[in-house]
Coordinates of C-alpha atoms in Angstrom, one line a residue:
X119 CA 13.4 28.1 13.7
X120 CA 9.9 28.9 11.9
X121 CA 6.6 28.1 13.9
X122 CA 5.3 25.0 13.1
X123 CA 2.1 24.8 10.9
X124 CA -1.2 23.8 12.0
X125 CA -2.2 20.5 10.0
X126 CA -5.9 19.6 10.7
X127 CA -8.7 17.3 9.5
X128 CA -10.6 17.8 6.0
X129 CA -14.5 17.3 6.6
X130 CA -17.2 18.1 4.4
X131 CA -14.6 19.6 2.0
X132 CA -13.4 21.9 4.3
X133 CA -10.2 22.3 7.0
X134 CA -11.6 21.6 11.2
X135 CA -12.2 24.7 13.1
X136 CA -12.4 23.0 16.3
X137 CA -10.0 22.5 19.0
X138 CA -8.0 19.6 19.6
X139 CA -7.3 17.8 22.5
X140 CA -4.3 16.3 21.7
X141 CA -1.8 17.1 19.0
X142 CA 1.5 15.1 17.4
X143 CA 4.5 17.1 16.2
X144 CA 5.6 16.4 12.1
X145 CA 9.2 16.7 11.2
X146 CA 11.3 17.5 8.1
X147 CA 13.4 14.2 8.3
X148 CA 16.5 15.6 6.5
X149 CA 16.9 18.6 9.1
X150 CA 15.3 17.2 12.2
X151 CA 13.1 20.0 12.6
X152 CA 9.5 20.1 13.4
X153 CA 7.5 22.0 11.0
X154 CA 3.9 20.9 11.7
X155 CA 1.3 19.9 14.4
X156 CA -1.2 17.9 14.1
X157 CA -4.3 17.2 15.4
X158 CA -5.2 14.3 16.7
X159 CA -8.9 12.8 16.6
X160 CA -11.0 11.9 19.8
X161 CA -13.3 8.8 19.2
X162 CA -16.3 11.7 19.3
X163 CA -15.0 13.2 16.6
X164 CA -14.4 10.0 14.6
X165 CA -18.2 9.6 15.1
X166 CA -19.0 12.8 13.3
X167 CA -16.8 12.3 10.2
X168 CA -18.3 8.9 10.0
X169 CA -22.2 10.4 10.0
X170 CA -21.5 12.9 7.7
X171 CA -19.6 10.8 5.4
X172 CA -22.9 8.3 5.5
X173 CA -25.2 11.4 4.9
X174 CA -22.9 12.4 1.7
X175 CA -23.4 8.5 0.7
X176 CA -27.0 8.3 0.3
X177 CA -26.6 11.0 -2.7
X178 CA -23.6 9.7 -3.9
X179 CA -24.6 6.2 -4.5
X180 CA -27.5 7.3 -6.7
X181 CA -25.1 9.4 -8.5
X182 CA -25.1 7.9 -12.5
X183 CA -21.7 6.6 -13.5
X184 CA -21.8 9.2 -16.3
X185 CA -21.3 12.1 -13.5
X186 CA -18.9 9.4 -11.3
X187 CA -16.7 9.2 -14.5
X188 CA -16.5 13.1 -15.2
X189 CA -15.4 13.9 -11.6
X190 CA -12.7 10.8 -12.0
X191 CA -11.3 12.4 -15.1
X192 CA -11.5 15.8 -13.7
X193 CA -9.5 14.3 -10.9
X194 CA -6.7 12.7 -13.0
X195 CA -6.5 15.9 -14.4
X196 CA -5.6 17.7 -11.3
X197 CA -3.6 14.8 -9.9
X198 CA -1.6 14.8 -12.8
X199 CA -1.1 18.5 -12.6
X200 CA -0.3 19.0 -9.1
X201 CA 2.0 16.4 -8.9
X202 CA 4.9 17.7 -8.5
X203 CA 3.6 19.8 -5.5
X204 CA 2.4 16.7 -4.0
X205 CA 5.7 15.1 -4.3
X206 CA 7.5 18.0 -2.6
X207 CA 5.3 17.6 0.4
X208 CA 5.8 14.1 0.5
X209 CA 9.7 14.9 0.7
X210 CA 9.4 17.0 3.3
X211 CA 7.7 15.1 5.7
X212 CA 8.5 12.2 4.7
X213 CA 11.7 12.0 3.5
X214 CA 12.3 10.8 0.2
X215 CA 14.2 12.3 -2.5
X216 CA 11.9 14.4 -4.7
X217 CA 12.3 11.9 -7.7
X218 CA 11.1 8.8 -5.9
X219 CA 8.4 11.1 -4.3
X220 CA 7.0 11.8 -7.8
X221 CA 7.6 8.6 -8.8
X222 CA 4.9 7.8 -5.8
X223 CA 2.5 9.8 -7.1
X224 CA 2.9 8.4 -10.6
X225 CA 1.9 5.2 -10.2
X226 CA -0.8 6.4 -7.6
X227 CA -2.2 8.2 -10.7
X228 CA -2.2 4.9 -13.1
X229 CA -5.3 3.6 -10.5
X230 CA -7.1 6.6 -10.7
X231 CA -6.7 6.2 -14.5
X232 CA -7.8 2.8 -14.4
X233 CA -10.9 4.0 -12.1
X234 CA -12.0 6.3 -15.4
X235 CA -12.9 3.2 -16.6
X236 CA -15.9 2.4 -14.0
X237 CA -18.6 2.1 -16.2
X238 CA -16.9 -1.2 -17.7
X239 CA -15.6 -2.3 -14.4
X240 CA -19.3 -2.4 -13.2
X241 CA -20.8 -3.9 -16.0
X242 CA -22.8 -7.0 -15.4
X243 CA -24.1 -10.4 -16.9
X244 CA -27.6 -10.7 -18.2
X245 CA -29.0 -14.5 -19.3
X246 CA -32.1 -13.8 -21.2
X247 CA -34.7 -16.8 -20.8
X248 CA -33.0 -18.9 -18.1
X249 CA -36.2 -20.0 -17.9
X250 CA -39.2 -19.3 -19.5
X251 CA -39.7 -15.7 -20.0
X252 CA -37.5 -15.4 -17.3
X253 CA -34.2 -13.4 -17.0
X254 CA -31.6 -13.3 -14.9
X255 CA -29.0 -10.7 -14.6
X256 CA -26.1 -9.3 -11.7
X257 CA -25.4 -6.2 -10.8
X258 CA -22.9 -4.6 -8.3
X259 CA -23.8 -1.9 -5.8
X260 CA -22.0 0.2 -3.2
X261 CA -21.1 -0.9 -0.1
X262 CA -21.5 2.5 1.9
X263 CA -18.9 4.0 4.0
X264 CA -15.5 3.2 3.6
X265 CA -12.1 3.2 5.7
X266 CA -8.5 3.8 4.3
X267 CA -5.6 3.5 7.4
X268 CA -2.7 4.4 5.3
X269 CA 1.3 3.9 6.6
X270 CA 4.2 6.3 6.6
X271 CA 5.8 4.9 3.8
X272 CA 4.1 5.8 0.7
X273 CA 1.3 8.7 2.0
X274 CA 0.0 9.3 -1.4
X275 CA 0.4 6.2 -3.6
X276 CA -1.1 3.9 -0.5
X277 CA -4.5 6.2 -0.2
X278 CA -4.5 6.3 -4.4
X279 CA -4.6 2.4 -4.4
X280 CA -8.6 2.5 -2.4
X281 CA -9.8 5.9 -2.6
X282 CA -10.3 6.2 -6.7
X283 CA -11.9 3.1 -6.9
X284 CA -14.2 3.3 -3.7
X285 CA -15.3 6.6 -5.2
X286 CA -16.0 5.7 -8.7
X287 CA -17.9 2.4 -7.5
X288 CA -20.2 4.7 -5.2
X289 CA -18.8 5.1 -1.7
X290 CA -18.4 7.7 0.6
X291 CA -14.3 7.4 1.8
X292 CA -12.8 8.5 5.5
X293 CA -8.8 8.4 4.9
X294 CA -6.6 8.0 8.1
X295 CA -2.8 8.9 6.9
X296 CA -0.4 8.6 9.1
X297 CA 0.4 10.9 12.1
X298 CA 4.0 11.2 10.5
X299 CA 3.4 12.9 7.4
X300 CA -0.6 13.5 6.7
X301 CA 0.2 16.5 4.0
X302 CA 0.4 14.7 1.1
X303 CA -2.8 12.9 1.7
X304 CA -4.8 15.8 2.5
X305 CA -3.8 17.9 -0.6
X306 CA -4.9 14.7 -2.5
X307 CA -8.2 14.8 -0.9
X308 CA -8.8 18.7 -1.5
X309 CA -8.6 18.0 -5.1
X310 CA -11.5 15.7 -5.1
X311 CA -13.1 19.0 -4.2
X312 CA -11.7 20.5 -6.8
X313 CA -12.7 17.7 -9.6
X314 CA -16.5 18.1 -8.5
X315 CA -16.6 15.3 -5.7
X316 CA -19.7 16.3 -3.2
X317 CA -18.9 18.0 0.2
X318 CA -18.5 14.6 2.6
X319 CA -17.5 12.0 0.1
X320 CA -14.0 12.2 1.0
X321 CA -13.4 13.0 4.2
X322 CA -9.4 12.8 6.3
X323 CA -9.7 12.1 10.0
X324 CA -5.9 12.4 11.4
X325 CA -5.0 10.7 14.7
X326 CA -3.5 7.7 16.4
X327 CA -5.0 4.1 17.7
X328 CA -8.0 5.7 19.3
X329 CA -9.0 7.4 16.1
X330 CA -8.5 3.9 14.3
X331 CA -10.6 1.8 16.6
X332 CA -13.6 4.1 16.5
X333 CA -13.2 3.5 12.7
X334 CA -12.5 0.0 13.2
X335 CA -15.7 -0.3 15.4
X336 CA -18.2 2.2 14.0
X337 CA -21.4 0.8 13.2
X338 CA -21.2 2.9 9.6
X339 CA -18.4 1.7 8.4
X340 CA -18.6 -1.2 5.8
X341 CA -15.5 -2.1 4.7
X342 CA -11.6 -1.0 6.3
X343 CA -8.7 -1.1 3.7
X344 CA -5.3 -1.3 5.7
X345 CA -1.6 -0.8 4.6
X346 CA 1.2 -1.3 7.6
X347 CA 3.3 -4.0 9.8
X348 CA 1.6 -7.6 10.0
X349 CA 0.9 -7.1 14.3
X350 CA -1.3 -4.2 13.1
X351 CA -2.6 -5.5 10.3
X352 CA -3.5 -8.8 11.9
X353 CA -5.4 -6.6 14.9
X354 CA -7.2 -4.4 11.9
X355 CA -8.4 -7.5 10.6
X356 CA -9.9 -9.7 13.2
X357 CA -11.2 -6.2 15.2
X358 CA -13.1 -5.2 11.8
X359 CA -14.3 -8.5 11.1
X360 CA -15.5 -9.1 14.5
X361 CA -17.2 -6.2 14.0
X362 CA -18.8 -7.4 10.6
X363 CA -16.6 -5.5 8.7
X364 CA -14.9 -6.9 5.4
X365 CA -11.3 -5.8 5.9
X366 CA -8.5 -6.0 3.3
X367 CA -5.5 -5.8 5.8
X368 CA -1.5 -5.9 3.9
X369 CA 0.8 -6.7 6.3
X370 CA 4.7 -6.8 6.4
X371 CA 7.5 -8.5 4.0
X372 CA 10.7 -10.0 3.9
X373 CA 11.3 -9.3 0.3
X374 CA 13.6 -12.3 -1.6
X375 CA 15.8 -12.0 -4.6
X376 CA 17.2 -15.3 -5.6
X377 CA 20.1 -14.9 -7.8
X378 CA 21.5 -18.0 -9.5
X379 CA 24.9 -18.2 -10.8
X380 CA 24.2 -17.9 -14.6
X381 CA 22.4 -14.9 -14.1
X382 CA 24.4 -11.3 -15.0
X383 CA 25.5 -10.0 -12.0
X384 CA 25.8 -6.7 -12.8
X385 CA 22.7 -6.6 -13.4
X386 CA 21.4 -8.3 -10.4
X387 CA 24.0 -5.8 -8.2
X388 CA 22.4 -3.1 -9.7
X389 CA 18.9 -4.3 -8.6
X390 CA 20.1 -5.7 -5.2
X391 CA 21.1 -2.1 -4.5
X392 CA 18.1 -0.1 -5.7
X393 CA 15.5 -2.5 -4.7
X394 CA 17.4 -2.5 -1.2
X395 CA 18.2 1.1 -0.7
X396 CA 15.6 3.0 -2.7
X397 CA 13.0 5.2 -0.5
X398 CA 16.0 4.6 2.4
X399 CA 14.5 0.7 2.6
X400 CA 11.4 2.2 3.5
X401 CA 8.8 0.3 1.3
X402 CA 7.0 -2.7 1.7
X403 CA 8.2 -3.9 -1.4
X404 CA 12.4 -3.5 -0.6
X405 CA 14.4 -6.6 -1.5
X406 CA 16.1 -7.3 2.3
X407 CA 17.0 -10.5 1.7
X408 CA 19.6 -11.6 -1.1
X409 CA 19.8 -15.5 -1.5
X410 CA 23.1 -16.2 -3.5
X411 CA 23.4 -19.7 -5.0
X412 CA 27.2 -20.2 -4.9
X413 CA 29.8 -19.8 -6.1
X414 CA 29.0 -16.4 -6.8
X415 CA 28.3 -15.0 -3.1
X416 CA 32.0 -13.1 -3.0
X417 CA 31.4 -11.5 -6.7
X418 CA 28.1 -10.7 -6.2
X419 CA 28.9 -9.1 -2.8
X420 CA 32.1 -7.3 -4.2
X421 CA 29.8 -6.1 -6.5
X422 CA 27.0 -4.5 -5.1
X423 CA 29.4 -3.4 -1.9
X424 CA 31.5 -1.2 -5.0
X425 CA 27.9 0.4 -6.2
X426 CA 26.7 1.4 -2.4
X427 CA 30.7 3.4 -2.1
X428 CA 29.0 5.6 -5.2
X429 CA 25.4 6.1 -3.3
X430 CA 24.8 9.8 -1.7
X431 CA 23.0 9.7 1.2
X432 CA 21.4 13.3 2.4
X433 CA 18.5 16.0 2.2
X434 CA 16.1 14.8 -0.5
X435 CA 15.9 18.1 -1.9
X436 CA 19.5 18.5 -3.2
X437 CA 19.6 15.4 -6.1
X438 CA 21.1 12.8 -3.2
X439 CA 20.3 9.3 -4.0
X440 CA 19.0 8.2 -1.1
X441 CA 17.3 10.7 2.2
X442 CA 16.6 10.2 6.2
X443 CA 14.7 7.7 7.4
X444 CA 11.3 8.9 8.9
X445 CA 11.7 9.9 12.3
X446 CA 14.7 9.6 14.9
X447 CA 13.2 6.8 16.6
X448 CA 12.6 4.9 13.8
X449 CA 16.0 5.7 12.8
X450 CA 17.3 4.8 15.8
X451 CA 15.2 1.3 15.9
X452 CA 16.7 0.5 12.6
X453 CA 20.2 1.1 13.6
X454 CA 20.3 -1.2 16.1
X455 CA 19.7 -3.8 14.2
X456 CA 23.6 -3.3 13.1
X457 CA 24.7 -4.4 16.4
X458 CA 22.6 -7.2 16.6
X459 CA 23.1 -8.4 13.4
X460 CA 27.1 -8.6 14.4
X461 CA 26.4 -10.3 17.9
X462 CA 24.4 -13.1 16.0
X463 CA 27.6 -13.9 13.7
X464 CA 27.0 -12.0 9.8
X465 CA 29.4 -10.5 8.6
X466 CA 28.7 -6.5 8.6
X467 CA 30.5 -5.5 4.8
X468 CA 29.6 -1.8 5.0
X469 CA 28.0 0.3 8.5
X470 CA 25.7 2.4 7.3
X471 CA 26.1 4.5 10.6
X472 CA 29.6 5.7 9.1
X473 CA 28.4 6.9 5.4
X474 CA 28.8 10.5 5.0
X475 CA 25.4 13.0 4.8
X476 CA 25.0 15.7 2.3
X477 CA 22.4 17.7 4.6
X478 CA 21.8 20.6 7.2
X479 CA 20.8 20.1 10.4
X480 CA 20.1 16.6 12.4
X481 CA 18.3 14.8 10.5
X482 CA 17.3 11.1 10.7
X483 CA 20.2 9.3 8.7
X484 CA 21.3 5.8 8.0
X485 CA 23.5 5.6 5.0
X486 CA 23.0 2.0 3.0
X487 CA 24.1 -0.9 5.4
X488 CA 25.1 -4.4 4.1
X489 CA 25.6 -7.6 5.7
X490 CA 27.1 -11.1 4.5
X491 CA 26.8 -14.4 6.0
X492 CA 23.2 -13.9 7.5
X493 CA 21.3 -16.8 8.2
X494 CA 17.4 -17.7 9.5
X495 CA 17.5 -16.8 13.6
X496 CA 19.3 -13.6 13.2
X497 CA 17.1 -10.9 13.7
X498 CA 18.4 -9.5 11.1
X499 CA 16.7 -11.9 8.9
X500 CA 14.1 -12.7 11.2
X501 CA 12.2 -8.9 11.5
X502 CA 11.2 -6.7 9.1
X503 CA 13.8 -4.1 9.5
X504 CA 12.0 -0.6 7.1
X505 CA 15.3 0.4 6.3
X506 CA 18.1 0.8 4.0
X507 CA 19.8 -3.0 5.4
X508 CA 20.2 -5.6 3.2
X509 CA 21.2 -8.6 4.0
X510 CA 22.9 -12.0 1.8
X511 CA 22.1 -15.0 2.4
X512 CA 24.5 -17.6 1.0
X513 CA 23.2 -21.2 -0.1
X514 CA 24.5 -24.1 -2.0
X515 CA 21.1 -24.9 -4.6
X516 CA 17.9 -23.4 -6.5
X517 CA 15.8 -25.7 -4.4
X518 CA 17.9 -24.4 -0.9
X519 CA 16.8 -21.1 -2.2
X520 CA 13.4 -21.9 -2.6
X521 CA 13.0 -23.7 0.3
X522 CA 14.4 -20.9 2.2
X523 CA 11.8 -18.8 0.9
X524 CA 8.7 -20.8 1.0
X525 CA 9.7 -21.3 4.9
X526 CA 9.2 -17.5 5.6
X527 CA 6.3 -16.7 7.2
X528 CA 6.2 -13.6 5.0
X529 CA 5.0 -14.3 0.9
X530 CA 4.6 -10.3 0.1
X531 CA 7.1 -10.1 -3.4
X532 CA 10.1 -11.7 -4.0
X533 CA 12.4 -12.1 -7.8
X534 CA 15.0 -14.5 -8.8
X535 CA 17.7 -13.3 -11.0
X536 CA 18.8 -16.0 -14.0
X537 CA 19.1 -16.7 -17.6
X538 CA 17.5 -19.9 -17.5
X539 CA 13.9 -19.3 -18.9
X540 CA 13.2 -23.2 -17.1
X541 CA 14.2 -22.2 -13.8
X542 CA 12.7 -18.6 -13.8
X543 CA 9.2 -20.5 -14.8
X544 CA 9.9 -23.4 -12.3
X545 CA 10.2 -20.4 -9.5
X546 CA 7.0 -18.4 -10.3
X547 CA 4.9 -21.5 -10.0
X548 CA 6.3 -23.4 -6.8
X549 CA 7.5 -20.3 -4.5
X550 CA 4.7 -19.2 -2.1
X551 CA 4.8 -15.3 -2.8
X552 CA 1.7 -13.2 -4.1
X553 CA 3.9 -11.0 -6.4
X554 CA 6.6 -12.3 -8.3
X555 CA 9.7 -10.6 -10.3
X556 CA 11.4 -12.5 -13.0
X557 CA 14.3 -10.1 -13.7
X558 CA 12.5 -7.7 -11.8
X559 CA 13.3 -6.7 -8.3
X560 CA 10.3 -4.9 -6.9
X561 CA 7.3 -6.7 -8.6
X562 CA 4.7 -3.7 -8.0
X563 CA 1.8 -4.7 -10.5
X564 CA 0.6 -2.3 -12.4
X565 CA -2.7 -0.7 -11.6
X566 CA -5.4 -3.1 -13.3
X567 CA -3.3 -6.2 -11.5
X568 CA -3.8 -6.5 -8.0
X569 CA -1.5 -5.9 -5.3
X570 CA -1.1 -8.3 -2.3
X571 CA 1.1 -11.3 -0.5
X572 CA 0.3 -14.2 1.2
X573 CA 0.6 -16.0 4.1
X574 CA 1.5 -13.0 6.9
X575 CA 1.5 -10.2 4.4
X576 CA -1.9 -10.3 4.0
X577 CA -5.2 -10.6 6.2
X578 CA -8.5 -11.3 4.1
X579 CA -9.2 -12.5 0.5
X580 CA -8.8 -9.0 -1.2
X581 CA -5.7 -7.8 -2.1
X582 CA -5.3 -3.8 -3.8
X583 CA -6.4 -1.9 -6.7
X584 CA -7.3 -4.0 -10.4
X585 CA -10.6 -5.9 -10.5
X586 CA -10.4 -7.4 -6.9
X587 CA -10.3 -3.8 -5.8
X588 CA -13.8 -3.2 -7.7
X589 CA -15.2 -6.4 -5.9
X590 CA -14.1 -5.4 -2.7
X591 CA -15.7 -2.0 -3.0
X592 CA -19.0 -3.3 -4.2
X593 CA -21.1 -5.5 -3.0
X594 CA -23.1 -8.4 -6.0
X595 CA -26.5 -8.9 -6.1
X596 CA -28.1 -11.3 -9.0
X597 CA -31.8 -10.4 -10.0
X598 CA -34.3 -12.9 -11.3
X599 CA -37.0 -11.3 -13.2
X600 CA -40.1 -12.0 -15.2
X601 CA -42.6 -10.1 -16.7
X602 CA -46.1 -11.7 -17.2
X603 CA -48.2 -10.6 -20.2
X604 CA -52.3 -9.9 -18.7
X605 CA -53.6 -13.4 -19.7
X606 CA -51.3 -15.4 -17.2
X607 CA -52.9 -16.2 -14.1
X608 CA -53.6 -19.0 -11.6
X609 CA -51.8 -20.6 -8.6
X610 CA -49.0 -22.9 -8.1
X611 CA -47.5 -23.9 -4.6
X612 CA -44.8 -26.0 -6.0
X613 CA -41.1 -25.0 -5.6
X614 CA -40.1 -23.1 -8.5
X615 CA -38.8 -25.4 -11.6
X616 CA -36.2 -24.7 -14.6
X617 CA -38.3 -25.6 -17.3

């Protein structure tokens, strides 16, 4: 077994020389091994990041969007380049197979290409003569220091969706990736370094909840951007905010995929099974939930339970089609859910905890799981599961399917699956979902849309990347001017008058 590597914090452009007092163990998922250790941030140390961040800001801000723009497209560049480096790493810590790693990095790219366009983004209104030889026009401005608390699941396209934008509107950024697999993130942020970025604009603080309440907290910070499970994002949010933060805070899903009978069911199989089992379930975007109009539950489920037989389940470095889950606890957490699902009456059609594994080692494996009958009160249904189980629901109308839906508490992405151009329209108006598929299973916009639910999937008005993402990173101010020529004079204590 090799010595595990040191993984440490990026400040002012450079790797931490310090000691740490505490440090959290990184494992390749697919072999069970632990190849890193990381260090984990006091509250101290938070502090520091934060101040020197701020110090970078001042210069930063003033920076013209001419040199903002070159360092954005020098970043693309590099991005673009890399890649396929930054892909393996995600693999390896995370899990993924090495396609779907890429893939993350990809559409992480697409809002660092929409952030080349700043200087458009930031343009503002001008009214010439709103009153008499005056003029008022808006501008937007930086809001100062910035937060990113990133999740497990997608450890480069997550950061991608704040930090190009925060950085091409003016702020300084301090990135917290997660504890389970921080490499990706910090290569990303050493090639800011590389595009021109100042020392201190981008900073990575690595660590657990005490490192995330000092940012929470911190007087410096103006805004937190937050990816993970709704408990956590709910506590990001009202902490931040009490703390006069602005907060955008996504929270966890119960993806839905309505599929009515005219719709082609081959197709919808197809998409049941790699919007279900795609990144092992691990996304925040999976479809967990199948609603089947009858009659065609027992075709459907014949259908998608003959595709998962095909699925290869192992290391994601060997072509499999789907790798590990996370960590063994996670793992672990996941799998029970295969018992309980049983004891509260579905119907378990294929245990993923007897699928073959195409990998060394012990890694962290659940092959694709997939349960029938499952209703609202199994926990099953109930939780957000982060794993490769999916679960059909079986009802008897369109508007039993949409009701089903619209009484989640989660309204992150769902689809519906029909022919019927009436009914698909019908469905993206009245179902209570920020992102909606038609024909589509995962529903990602692209990057100059927004991304963000409702209801429990998301805390604050903001949701990701596209135009809101610009607004949430600056802050408007409108200017009323006039210029007098040298003969105006005299005084006037009336309130001031449109005329």
């Amino acid at each position: 077994m090799s010595t595990p590597t040191r993984i440490t914090h990026l400040i002012d452009g450079q790797p931490w020389t310090g000691t740490a007092e505490r440090t959290s163990p990184v494992f390749n998922p697919a072999t069970g091994e632990q190849t890193g250790v990381l260090d984990v941030a006091s509250a101290s140390l938070v502090d520091e990041v934060v101040k020197s961040a701020a110090a970078a800001w001042e210069t930063w801000a003033d920076a013209s969007l001419a040199k903002r723009t070159a360092v954005l497209f020098a970043f693309r560049e590099l991005l673009n380049a890399r890649k396929d480096e930054i892909g393996a790493l995600i693999t390896a810590e995370h899990g993924k197979v090495l396609s779907d790693a890429v893939g993350e990095v990809t559409r992480g790219l697409e809002v660092a290409e929409f952030a080349c366009g700043i200087p458009h983004l930031l343009k503002g209104g001008f009214t010439e003569n709103a009153s008499t030889n005056v003029d008022v026009y808006s501008i937007r401005q930086p809001v100062g220091v910035v937060a990113v608390i990133s999740p497990f699941n997608f450890p480069a396209m997550v950061p991608l969706w704040f930090i190009p934008i925060a950085i091409a509107c003016g702020n300084a950024v301090v990135l917290k990736p997660s504890e389970k697999d921080p490499s990706a993130a910090l290569a990303i942020a050493r090639l800011w370094t590389e595009a021109g970025l100042p020392d201190g604009v981008m900073q990575v603080v690595n660590g657990d909840k005490e490192a995330v309440d000092a940012l929470l907290t911190h007087p410096e910070i103006k805004s937190v951007s937050f990816v993970g499970s709704t408990p956590i994002a709910k506590y990001v949010y009202e902490t931040g905010t009490a703390h006069g933060k602005r907060v955008q805070a996504l929270g966890g899903a119960k993806n839905h995929m309505l599929v009515l009978p005219d719709a082609d069911l081959d197709l919808a199989a197809d998409a049941a099974v790699n919007a279900g089992f795609g990144s092992a379930g691990e996304r925040c975007m999976a479809i967990s939930a199948l609603v089947a109009v009858e009659p065609i539950a027992d075709e459907l489920v014949s259908k998608i339970k003959d595709r998962m037989g095909k699925l290869v389940t192992g290391d994601g470095t060997r072509g499999c089609d789907m790798g590990p889950l996370v960590t063994q606890q996670h793992r672990d957490k996941v799998a029970a859910y295969l018992d309980s699902g049983v004891a509260d009456g579905a119907t378990l059609v294929v245990d993923g905890r007897e699928g073959d594994v195409d990998a060394d080692g012990e890694g962290f494996f659940l092959a694709p799981t997939l349960f029938d009958d499952v209703r609202p009160g199994m926990s099953v249904y109930d939780d957000e599961i982060v794993g490769p189980v999916l679960s059909v629901v079986r009802v008897h109308s369109y508007d039993e399917g949409l009701e089903l839906i619209n009484a989640n508490p989660y309204g992150n992405g769902t689809a519906i699956f029909t022919n019927d151009g009436g009914a698909a329209r019908t469905f993206q108006r009245k179902v209570e979902v920020g992102m909606v598929g038609v024909n589509v299973p995962i529903p990602v916009p692209v990057s100059y849309y927004s991304f963000g639910g409702w209801k429990n999937s998301l805390f604050g008005d903001t949701h990701a990347h596209g135009i809101e993402g610009v607004h949430f990173f600056t802050r408007g101010k409108v200017v009323t001017s006039r210029w007098l020529d040298p003969s105006h004079g005299g005084l006037n204590l009336g309130f001031p008058q449109n005329d």
